[in-house]
Amino acid sequence: MQDLFSSLGLTPDLTQGGTLAVRSPIDGAEIARIAETPVSDMPAIIARSQTAFRAWREVPAPRRGELVRLLGEELRAAKAELGALVTLEAGKITSEGLGEVQEMIDICDFAVGLSRQLYGLTIASERPGHRMMETWHPMGPCAVISAFNFPVAVWSWNTALALVCGNPVIWKPSEKTPLTAMASMKIMERALARFGDAPEGLVQLVIGGPAVGEALVGSKDVPIVSATGSTRMGRIVGPKVAERFGRSILELGGNNAMIVAPSADLDMAVRAIVFSAVGTAGQRCTSLRRLIVHHSIRKDLVAKLAAAYASLPIGDPRKEGTLIGPLVDAASRDRMLSALEQAKAEGGTVHGGAAVEGVAGGAYVQPAIADMSGQSAIVKEETFAPILYVMGYETLEEAIALQNDVPQGLSSCIFTLNLREAETFLSAVGSDCGIANVNIGPSGAEIGGAFGGEKDTGGGRESGSDAWKGYMRRQTNTVNYSAQLPLAQGVKFDI
Ligand code: UN1
């Protein structure tokens, strides 16, 4: 472990002697003690970010992209080590730890191209000799508040975009995963050193609890707050940022569903269901939590699923072949077990879901299937664990209504070979989520699309498409190159 730490630049002075204990979900053992950022340091940290902003906004965007290109190179070089640290600190299986770093590399590549494509519109003016256009400008410091389940990728989606858009970043990672954040900063520092003349304080890391986050959320000098986590957290952060007319980008809870129609390719559906419901031990915000199956195939599909679930290798995420690693901690396992009790009390039949040994000291569980007679209260909640609630439907209209009848609106999908059904699902009367897929599960989105969701998911968009606009301010410009001063709307005001 010390070798892994030192290969990522995490020297003992950084990982020992602090006040924040870091535990590996693999066996619950303490692996580091990290120094926390004193809340009293926050004003100076924000001021440094503001100073960096004044310099960085003047650097041409393609040159800013060069820094992100170098970050992508450094991430490629450190992929194996950082992936292994994600596994150690967040408990993800090896290929998902590596996949997370790959997402970081992908967003860097995307943002490098974007740095030459921060396009504004030209607009036809109603006045002769006038030209209208839109220009996109940097906004200022961007706070990134991230969660344990994607401890580094979420930072990179925000940071790669924020940097090319001309904004400095202050990152507050989850208290559960400060090591991967510190390692990512070391990688960033290597990119900054190669870049040469980036302003000091362009990318900063702060470690701590809610008080550190609140300093960012409450500061007028932090115009953008991108926060990933629970809806409960978003309900606190959103209004606080809005109160000072800041901009928030919220990525909150999901309660993602799959509709399986009679024409679906069931073998493919089973593979998609298993990956999205039990992958990452059900701890993605995009994890599949609700299966809405046509009555005619329900029994068959549940039997196929039960067979697939029976053979899933659960245990040490570092071991080759393991598909389900630990939950993040014992509290998370307790929440899963109590959700299953509630499902039973609400008339559900639960298959699986027991705590299993795995590695001593870790919180390992069998994934659960809860056969429900309807969409009861517990089904409408997001439990961050591998529980799949199964419900039946008769008409597509009914299935879509069930799919949409939850507070969250992140990701969704339909398995069907029927074109009418697929297109209806994607239409205005279909899924109400930010992400809607056909013949693909709800998780594992590529970085090229905008990522985020509606309703209690918070409405934010990150990553690809034009999500970059959330990190810039739009300026409408009208230029008069005539010798007259015509007023808009034909108003006469002669003096
Ligand atoms: C999250 O769980 O916070 O779509 C994000 C996915 C990943 C991102 C998940 N690309 O599953």
Coordinates of C-alpha atoms and ligand atoms in Angstrom, one line a residue:
M1 CA 0.0 0.0 0.0
Q2 CA 2.8 2.4 0.9
D3 CA 4.3 1.6 -2.6
L4 CA 1.0 2.6 -4.2
F5 CA 0.9 5.8 -2.2
S6 CA 4.4 6.8 -3.0
S7 CA 4.0 6.0 -6.7
L8 CA 1.2 8.7 -6.7
G9 CA 3.3 11.2 -4.7
L10 CA 1.4 10.6 -1.4
T11 CA 4.3 10.8 0.9
P12 CA 3.9 9.8 4.6
D13 CA 3.8 13.5 5.7
L14 CA 0.6 13.8 3.6
T15 CA -1.0 10.5 4.8
Q16 CA -0.1 10.4 8.4
G17 CA -0.7 12.5 11.5
G18 CA -3.8 14.3 10.4
T19 CA -7.3 14.4 11.9
L20 CA -9.4 12.8 9.2
A21 CA -9.2 9.0 9.3
V22 CA -9.6 7.3 5.9
R23 CA -10.8 3.7 5.9
S24 CA -10.8 1.3 3.0
P25 CA -14.2 -0.2 2.4
I26 CA -12.5 -3.5 1.5
D27 CA -11.7 -4.4 5.1
G28 CA -12.7 -1.3 7.1
A29 CA -9.0 -0.8 8.0
E30 CA -7.6 2.7 8.5
I31 CA -5.2 3.5 5.7
A32 CA -4.4 7.1 6.3
R33 CA -4.9 10.2 8.5
I34 CA -5.2 13.3 6.5
A35 CA -4.8 16.9 7.6
E36 CA -8.0 18.9 7.2
T37 CA -8.3 22.5 5.8
P38 CA -9.1 24.9 8.6
V39 CA -12.3 26.7 7.9
S40 CA -10.4 29.9 8.8
D41 CA -8.2 29.3 5.7
M42 CA -11.2 29.4 3.3
P43 CA -11.3 33.2 2.7
A44 CA -7.6 33.2 1.7
I45 CA -8.2 30.1 -0.6
I46 CA -11.1 31.8 -2.3
A47 CA -9.1 35.0 -2.6
R48 CA -6.2 33.1 -4.2
S49 CA -8.7 31.6 -6.7
Q50 CA -10.0 35.0 -7.6
T51 CA -6.4 36.2 -8.2
A52 CA -5.8 33.2 -10.4
F53 CA -9.0 33.9 -12.3
R54 CA -7.9 37.4 -13.2
A55 CA -4.8 36.0 -15.0
W56 CA -6.4 32.8 -16.4
R57 CA -9.3 34.5 -18.1
E58 CA -6.8 36.4 -20.3
V59 CA -5.0 33.2 -21.5
P60 CA -6.4 32.2 -24.9
A61 CA -8.8 29.3 -24.6
P62 CA -6.8 27.0 -26.9
R63 CA -3.7 27.6 -24.7
R64 CA -5.9 26.8 -21.6
G65 CA -6.8 23.6 -23.5
E66 CA -3.1 22.8 -23.6
L67 CA -3.1 22.4 -19.8
V68 CA -6.0 20.0 -20.0
R69 CA -4.2 18.1 -22.8
L70 CA -1.2 17.7 -20.4
L71 CA -3.5 16.6 -17.6
G72 CA -4.9 13.9 -19.9
E73 CA -1.3 12.7 -20.7
E74 CA -0.4 12.6 -17.0
L75 CA -3.6 10.7 -16.2
R76 CA -2.7 8.2 -18.9
A77 CA 0.7 7.7 -17.3
A78 CA -0.8 7.2 -13.9
K79 CA -3.9 5.2 -14.9
A80 CA -3.0 1.9 -13.3
E81 CA -2.0 3.5 -9.9
L82 CA -4.8 5.9 -9.7
G83 CA -7.3 3.2 -10.6
A84 CA -5.8 0.9 -7.9
L85 CA -6.2 3.7 -5.4
V86 CA -9.9 4.2 -6.4
T87 CA -10.3 0.5 -5.7
L88 CA -8.6 0.8 -2.3
E89 CA -10.4 3.9 -1.2
A90 CA -13.9 3.6 -2.8
G91 CA -14.0 -0.2 -3.0
K92 CA -14.7 -0.4 -6.8
I93 CA -13.6 -3.6 -8.6
T94 CA -10.4 -3.2 -10.6
S95 CA -11.9 -2.7 -14.0
E96 CA -14.3 0.0 -12.6
G97 CA -11.4 1.8 -10.9
L98 CA -9.6 1.9 -14.2
G99 CA -12.8 2.8 -16.0
E100 CA -13.2 5.8 -13.7
V101 CA -9.7 7.0 -14.7
Q102 CA -10.5 6.4 -18.3
E103 CA -13.5 8.7 -17.9
M104 CA -11.1 11.4 -16.7
I105 CA -8.9 10.9 -19.7
D106 CA -12.0 11.0 -22.0
I107 CA -13.2 14.3 -20.6
C108 CA -9.7 15.8 -21.0
D109 CA -9.7 14.8 -24.7
F110 CA -13.2 16.3 -25.1
A111 CA -12.2 19.5 -23.3
V112 CA -9.1 20.0 -25.4
G113 CA -11.2 20.0 -28.6
L114 CA -13.7 22.2 -26.8
S115 CA -11.0 24.8 -26.1
R116 CA -11.1 25.7 -29.8
Q117 CA -14.9 25.5 -30.0
L118 CA -16.4 27.8 -27.5
Y119 CA -18.7 29.0 -30.2
G120 CA -21.2 31.9 -29.9
L121 CA -24.0 32.7 -32.3
T122 CA -24.3 35.5 -34.8
I123 CA -27.8 36.9 -34.8
A124 CA -29.6 38.9 -37.6
S125 CA -30.2 42.4 -36.4
E126 CA -33.5 44.2 -37.2
R127 CA -31.5 47.4 -37.7
P128 CA -29.5 48.3 -40.9
G129 CA -25.7 48.5 -40.4
H130 CA -25.9 46.5 -37.2
R131 CA -24.4 43.2 -36.2
M132 CA -25.5 41.0 -33.3
M133 CA -23.5 38.2 -31.7
E134 CA -23.0 36.2 -28.5
T135 CA -19.7 35.9 -26.7
W136 CA -19.0 33.5 -24.0
H137 CA -16.8 34.7 -21.1
P138 CA -15.2 33.0 -18.1
M139 CA -17.1 33.4 -14.8
G140 CA -14.7 33.0 -12.0
P141 CA -13.9 30.3 -9.3
C142 CA -15.8 27.1 -9.7
A143 CA -16.3 25.0 -6.5
V144 CA -16.6 21.3 -7.1
I145 CA -18.2 19.3 -4.3
S146 CA -17.9 15.6 -5.1
A147 CA -19.2 12.3 -3.7
F148 CA -17.4 9.1 -2.7
N149 CA -18.8 6.9 -5.5
F150 CA -17.0 8.7 -8.3
P151 CA -14.2 10.1 -6.2
V152 CA -12.1 11.5 -9.1
A153 CA -14.1 11.4 -12.4
V154 CA -16.7 13.9 -11.2
W155 CA -13.9 16.4 -10.4
S156 CA -12.4 15.9 -13.8
W157 CA -15.7 16.4 -15.7
N158 CA -16.0 19.8 -13.9
T159 CA -12.4 20.7 -13.9
A160 CA -11.5 20.0 -17.5
L161 CA -14.5 22.1 -18.6
A162 CA -14.0 24.9 -16.1
L163 CA -10.3 25.3 -17.0
V164 CA -10.9 25.6 -20.7
C165 CA -13.7 28.0 -20.0
G166 CA -11.3 30.2 -18.1
N167 CA -12.3 29.4 -14.5
P168 CA -10.1 28.3 -11.6
V169 CA -11.4 25.3 -9.5
I170 CA -11.6 24.7 -5.7
W171 CA -12.4 21.1 -5.0
K172 CA -13.9 19.7 -1.9
P173 CA -14.0 15.9 -2.2
S174 CA -16.0 13.5 -0.1
E175 CA -14.5 13.1 3.4
K176 CA -14.6 9.3 2.6
T177 CA -12.2 9.7 -0.4
P178 CA -9.6 12.4 0.2
L179 CA -6.6 10.2 -0.9
T180 CA -7.7 9.8 -4.5
A181 CA -8.3 13.6 -4.5
M182 CA -4.8 14.2 -3.3
A183 CA -3.4 11.8 -5.8
S184 CA -5.3 13.6 -8.6
M185 CA -3.9 16.9 -7.4
K186 CA -0.4 15.5 -7.6
I187 CA -1.2 14.5 -11.2
M188 CA -2.6 17.9 -11.9
E189 CA 0.6 19.5 -10.4
R190 CA 2.7 17.5 -12.9
A191 CA 0.6 18.9 -15.8
L192 CA 0.9 22.4 -14.3
A193 CA 4.7 22.1 -14.0
R194 CA 4.9 21.1 -17.7
F195 CA 2.5 23.8 -18.7
G196 CA 4.8 26.4 -17.1
D197 CA 3.1 29.7 -16.6
A198 CA -0.3 28.9 -15.1
P199 CA -1.3 31.2 -12.2
E200 CA -0.7 30.0 -8.7
G201 CA -3.9 28.7 -7.1
L202 CA -5.6 27.8 -10.4
V203 CA -6.7 24.4 -9.0
Q204 CA -6.9 24.0 -5.3
L205 CA -8.0 21.1 -3.0
V206 CA -9.7 21.6 0.3
I207 CA -10.3 18.7 2.7
G208 CA -13.0 18.7 5.3
G209 CA -16.6 18.5 6.3
P210 CA -19.7 20.6 5.8
A211 CA -18.2 23.8 7.2
V212 CA -15.6 23.8 4.5
G213 CA -18.3 23.2 1.9
E214 CA -20.4 25.9 3.4
A215 CA -17.6 28.5 3.0
L216 CA -17.7 27.8 -0.8
V217 CA -21.4 27.6 -1.0
G218 CA -21.9 30.9 0.8
S219 CA -19.2 33.0 -0.9
K220 CA -20.2 35.6 -3.5
D221 CA -16.6 35.2 -4.9
V222 CA -17.4 31.6 -6.0
P223 CA -19.9 32.2 -8.8
I224 CA -20.3 28.5 -9.7
V225 CA -20.9 25.6 -7.3
S226 CA -21.1 22.2 -8.9
A227 CA -22.3 19.7 -6.3
T228 CA -22.8 16.0 -6.6
G229 CA -24.5 14.0 -3.9
S230 CA -27.8 13.4 -2.2
T231 CA -31.0 15.3 -2.8
R232 CA -30.9 16.2 0.9
M233 CA -27.5 17.9 0.3
G234 CA -28.8 19.6 -2.9
R235 CA -31.8 21.1 -1.0
I236 CA -29.3 22.9 1.3
V237 CA -26.8 23.9 -1.4
G238 CA -29.2 25.0 -4.1
P239 CA -31.1 27.6 -2.2
K240 CA -28.0 29.0 -0.5
V241 CA -26.3 29.5 -3.9
A242 CA -29.5 30.9 -5.4
E243 CA -29.8 33.4 -2.5
R244 CA -26.7 35.1 -3.6
F245 CA -27.6 34.7 -7.3
G246 CA -24.7 32.3 -7.9
R247 CA -25.0 29.4 -10.3
S248 CA -25.3 25.9 -9.1
I249 CA -24.9 22.7 -11.1
L250 CA -26.6 20.0 -9.1
E251 CA -26.2 16.2 -9.7
L252 CA -28.4 14.6 -7.0
G253 CA -30.2 11.4 -6.5
G254 CA -31.4 9.0 -9.1
N255 CA -34.0 6.3 -9.1
N256 CA -33.4 4.9 -12.5
A257 CA -35.8 2.4 -14.2
M258 CA -35.8 0.0 -17.1
I259 CA -38.9 -0.9 -18.9
V260 CA -38.7 -4.4 -20.5
A261 CA -41.3 -4.8 -23.3
P262 CA -42.6 -8.1 -24.6
S263 CA -40.4 -7.8 -27.8
A264 CA -37.2 -7.3 -25.8
D265 CA -34.1 -9.4 -26.4
L266 CA -34.2 -10.9 -22.9
D267 CA -30.7 -12.3 -22.8
M268 CA -29.3 -8.8 -23.6
A269 CA -31.7 -7.3 -21.1
V270 CA -30.5 -9.6 -18.4
R271 CA -26.9 -8.6 -19.0
A272 CA -27.8 -5.0 -19.0
I273 CA -29.8 -5.4 -15.8
V274 CA -27.1 -7.2 -13.9
F275 CA -24.4 -4.7 -14.8
S276 CA -26.5 -1.6 -14.0
A277 CA -28.2 -3.0 -10.9
V278 CA -25.2 -4.7 -9.2
G279 CA -22.2 -3.0 -10.8
T280 CA -20.4 -0.7 -8.4
A281 CA -22.5 -2.6 -5.7
G282 CA -25.4 -0.4 -6.8
Q283 CA -23.6 2.8 -5.7
R284 CA -23.8 4.8 -8.9
C285 CA -26.3 7.6 -9.2
T286 CA -27.2 6.0 -12.5
S287 CA -27.6 2.4 -11.0
L288 CA -30.7 0.5 -12.1
R289 CA -33.1 0.5 -9.1
R290 CA -36.5 -0.3 -10.7
L291 CA -37.5 -2.9 -13.3
I292 CA -40.8 -2.4 -15.0
V293 CA -41.6 -5.6 -16.8
H294 CA -44.5 -6.5 -19.1
H295 CA -46.7 -9.1 -17.2
S296 CA -46.3 -11.6 -20.0
I297 CA -42.6 -12.0 -19.5
R298 CA -42.2 -11.1 -15.8
K299 CA -41.9 -14.6 -14.4
D300 CA -39.5 -15.6 -17.1
L301 CA -37.3 -12.6 -16.7
V302 CA -37.2 -12.7 -12.9
A303 CA -36.2 -16.4 -13.1
K304 CA -33.4 -15.6 -15.5
L305 CA -32.3 -12.8 -13.2
A306 CA -32.4 -14.9 -10.1
A307 CA -30.2 -17.5 -11.9
A308 CA -27.7 -14.8 -13.0
Y309 CA -27.6 -13.3 -9.5
A310 CA -26.9 -16.7 -7.9
S311 CA -23.5 -16.9 -9.6
L312 CA -22.2 -13.4 -9.0
P313 CA -18.7 -13.3 -7.5
I314 CA -18.8 -11.1 -4.4
G315 CA -15.7 -10.2 -2.4
D316 CA -12.4 -8.4 -2.6
P317 CA -12.6 -5.9 -5.4
R318 CA -8.9 -6.2 -6.1
K319 CA -9.3 -9.9 -7.0
E320 CA -9.6 -10.9 -10.6
G321 CA -13.1 -12.1 -11.4
T322 CA -14.9 -10.2 -8.5
L323 CA -17.9 -8.4 -9.9
I324 CA -19.4 -7.0 -6.6
G325 CA -17.1 -5.3 -4.1
P326 CA -18.1 -3.9 -0.8
L327 CA -20.5 -1.1 0.1
V328 CA -18.8 2.0 1.2
D329 CA -19.4 1.3 4.9
A330 CA -21.5 -0.5 7.5
A331 CA -24.0 2.3 7.7
S332 CA -24.7 1.8 4.0
R333 CA -25.3 -1.9 4.6
D334 CA -27.7 -1.1 7.4
R335 CA -29.6 1.2 5.2
M336 CA -29.9 -1.5 2.6
L337 CA -31.1 -4.1 5.1
S338 CA -33.7 -1.7 6.5
A339 CA -34.9 -0.8 3.0
L340 CA -35.5 -4.5 2.4
E341 CA -37.4 -4.9 5.6
Q342 CA -39.6 -2.0 4.6
A343 CA -40.1 -3.6 1.1
K344 CA -41.3 -6.7 2.8
A345 CA -43.6 -4.7 5.0
E346 CA -45.0 -3.1 1.9
G347 CA -45.9 -6.5 0.4
G348 CA -42.7 -7.3 -1.5
T349 CA -41.0 -10.7 -1.8
V350 CA -37.3 -10.3 -1.4
H351 CA -34.7 -12.6 -3.0
G352 CA -31.1 -12.3 -1.8
G353 CA -30.0 -9.2 0.1
A354 CA -28.2 -10.9 3.0
A355 CA -24.9 -9.6 4.4
V356 CA -22.1 -11.9 3.4
E357 CA -18.6 -12.4 4.7
G358 CA -16.5 -11.1 1.7
V359 CA -13.4 -9.8 3.4
A360 CA -13.6 -9.5 7.2
G361 CA -14.3 -5.9 8.3
G362 CA -15.9 -4.8 5.0
A363 CA -19.7 -4.4 4.3
Y364 CA -20.4 -7.0 1.7
V365 CA -23.9 -7.9 0.6
Q366 CA -25.7 -10.2 -1.8
P367 CA -27.6 -8.0 -4.3
A368 CA -31.3 -8.2 -3.8
I369 CA -34.3 -8.5 -6.0
A370 CA -37.6 -7.3 -4.5
D371 CA -40.7 -8.4 -6.3
M372 CA -43.3 -5.7 -5.6
S373 CA -47.0 -5.6 -6.2
G374 CA -46.8 -1.9 -6.9
Q375 CA -44.7 1.2 -6.6
S376 CA -44.9 1.6 -2.8
A377 CA -43.1 4.2 -0.7
I378 CA -39.7 2.5 -0.4
V379 CA -39.5 2.1 -4.2
K380 CA -39.7 5.8 -4.6
E381 CA -36.6 6.3 -2.4
E382 CA -33.0 6.1 -3.6
T383 CA -31.2 3.5 -1.4
F384 CA -27.6 3.6 -2.4
A385 CA -27.1 -0.2 -2.6
P386 CA -27.8 -3.1 -5.0
I387 CA -31.6 -3.5 -4.6
L388 CA -33.7 -4.0 -7.7
Y389 CA -37.4 -3.5 -7.3
V390 CA -39.5 -5.4 -9.9
M391 CA -43.0 -4.3 -10.9
G392 CA -45.3 -5.4 -13.7
Y393 CA -47.2 -3.5 -16.4
E394 CA -49.8 -4.1 -19.1
T395 CA -49.7 -1.1 -21.4
L396 CA -46.7 1.1 -22.4
E397 CA -48.6 4.1 -21.1
E398 CA -48.9 2.5 -17.7
A399 CA -45.1 1.6 -17.8
I400 CA -44.1 5.2 -18.6
A401 CA -46.4 6.6 -15.9
L402 CA -44.8 4.2 -13.4
Q403 CA -41.3 5.1 -14.6
N404 CA -42.0 8.8 -14.2
D405 CA -43.9 8.6 -10.9
V406 CA -40.9 9.1 -8.6
P407 CA -39.3 12.3 -7.3
Q408 CA -36.0 11.7 -9.1
G409 CA -35.3 12.1 -12.9
L410 CA -31.8 11.1 -13.7
S411 CA -31.6 8.1 -16.1
S412 CA -34.0 5.6 -17.7
C413 CA -34.2 3.1 -20.4
I414 CA -36.4 0.7 -22.4
F415 CA -35.6 -2.7 -23.8
T416 CA -37.8 -3.2 -26.9
L417 CA -37.4 -4.2 -30.5
N418 CA -40.6 -2.3 -31.3
L419 CA -39.9 1.1 -33.0
R420 CA -43.1 2.7 -31.9
E421 CA -42.5 1.9 -28.3
A422 CA -38.8 3.0 -28.4
E423 CA -39.7 6.4 -30.0
T424 CA -42.7 6.9 -27.7
F425 CA -40.3 6.4 -24.7
L426 CA -37.9 9.0 -26.1
S427 CA -40.7 11.5 -27.0
A428 CA -42.2 14.4 -25.0
V429 CA -44.8 12.0 -23.5
G430 CA -42.1 9.4 -22.6
S431 CA -39.4 9.4 -20.0
D432 CA -39.1 12.6 -18.0
C433 CA -35.4 11.9 -17.2
G434 CA -32.2 13.7 -18.3
I435 CA -31.0 10.5 -19.8
A436 CA -33.2 8.0 -21.7
N437 CA -31.7 5.0 -23.5
V438 CA -32.9 2.2 -25.8
N439 CA -31.6 -1.3 -25.4
I440 CA -28.8 0.0 -23.1
G441 CA -29.0 0.1 -19.3
P442 CA -29.2 3.4 -17.4
S443 CA -25.6 3.5 -16.1
G444 CA -22.2 3.9 -17.7
A445 CA -22.9 7.0 -19.7
E446 CA -20.2 8.2 -22.1
I447 CA -18.7 11.6 -21.5
G448 CA -19.7 13.0 -24.9
G449 CA -23.3 13.5 -23.8
A450 CA -24.6 16.0 -21.3
F451 CA -24.9 14.3 -18.0
G452 CA -27.6 15.1 -15.4
G453 CA -31.3 14.9 -14.6
E454 CA -34.5 16.6 -13.8
K455 CA -36.8 17.0 -10.7
D456 CA -35.1 16.0 -7.5
T457 CA -31.9 15.1 -9.4
G458 CA -31.3 18.9 -9.5
G459 CA -31.4 19.9 -13.2
G460 CA -27.6 20.3 -13.6
R461 CA -25.7 19.2 -16.7
E462 CA -22.0 18.3 -16.8
S463 CA -19.6 16.6 -19.2
G464 CA -20.3 16.7 -22.9
S465 CA -22.6 18.3 -25.5
D466 CA -22.9 22.0 -24.6
A467 CA -22.7 21.5 -20.8
W468 CA -19.7 23.9 -21.0
K469 CA -22.2 26.8 -21.2
G470 CA -23.0 26.2 -17.5
Y471 CA -19.4 27.3 -16.8
M472 CA -19.5 30.6 -18.8
R473 CA -21.4 33.8 -18.9
R474 CA -23.2 34.7 -22.1
Q475 CA -22.8 38.3 -23.4
T476 CA -25.1 39.6 -26.1
N477 CA -23.2 42.2 -28.3
T478 CA -24.8 44.6 -30.8
V479 CA -22.4 46.6 -32.9
N480 CA -23.5 49.6 -35.0
Y481 CA -21.3 50.1 -38.0
S482 CA -23.6 52.6 -39.7
A483 CA -23.6 56.4 -39.3
Q484 CA -27.2 56.4 -38.0
L485 CA -28.6 55.6 -34.6
P486 CA -31.9 53.7 -35.3
L487 CA -33.6 52.5 -32.2
A488 CA -35.0 49.0 -31.8
Q489 CA -38.7 48.4 -32.2
G490 CA -38.9 51.5 -34.4
V491 CA -38.9 53.8 -31.4
K492 CA -38.5 57.5 -32.4
F493 CA -36.6 59.7 -29.8
D494 CA -35.3 62.7 -31.8
I495 CA -33.4 65.4 -29.8
Ligands
UN1_1 C1 -22.4 9.0 -10.6 O1 -22.8 7.9 -10.2 O2 -22.2 10.0 -9.8 O3 -23.2 7.0 -16.2 C2 -22.0 9.3 -12.0 C3 -22.4 6.5 -15.3 C4 -21.1 7.2 -15.1 C5 -21.3 8.4 -14.1 C6 -22.0 8.1 -12.9 N1 -20.6 7.7 -16.3 O4 -22.7 5.5 -14.7

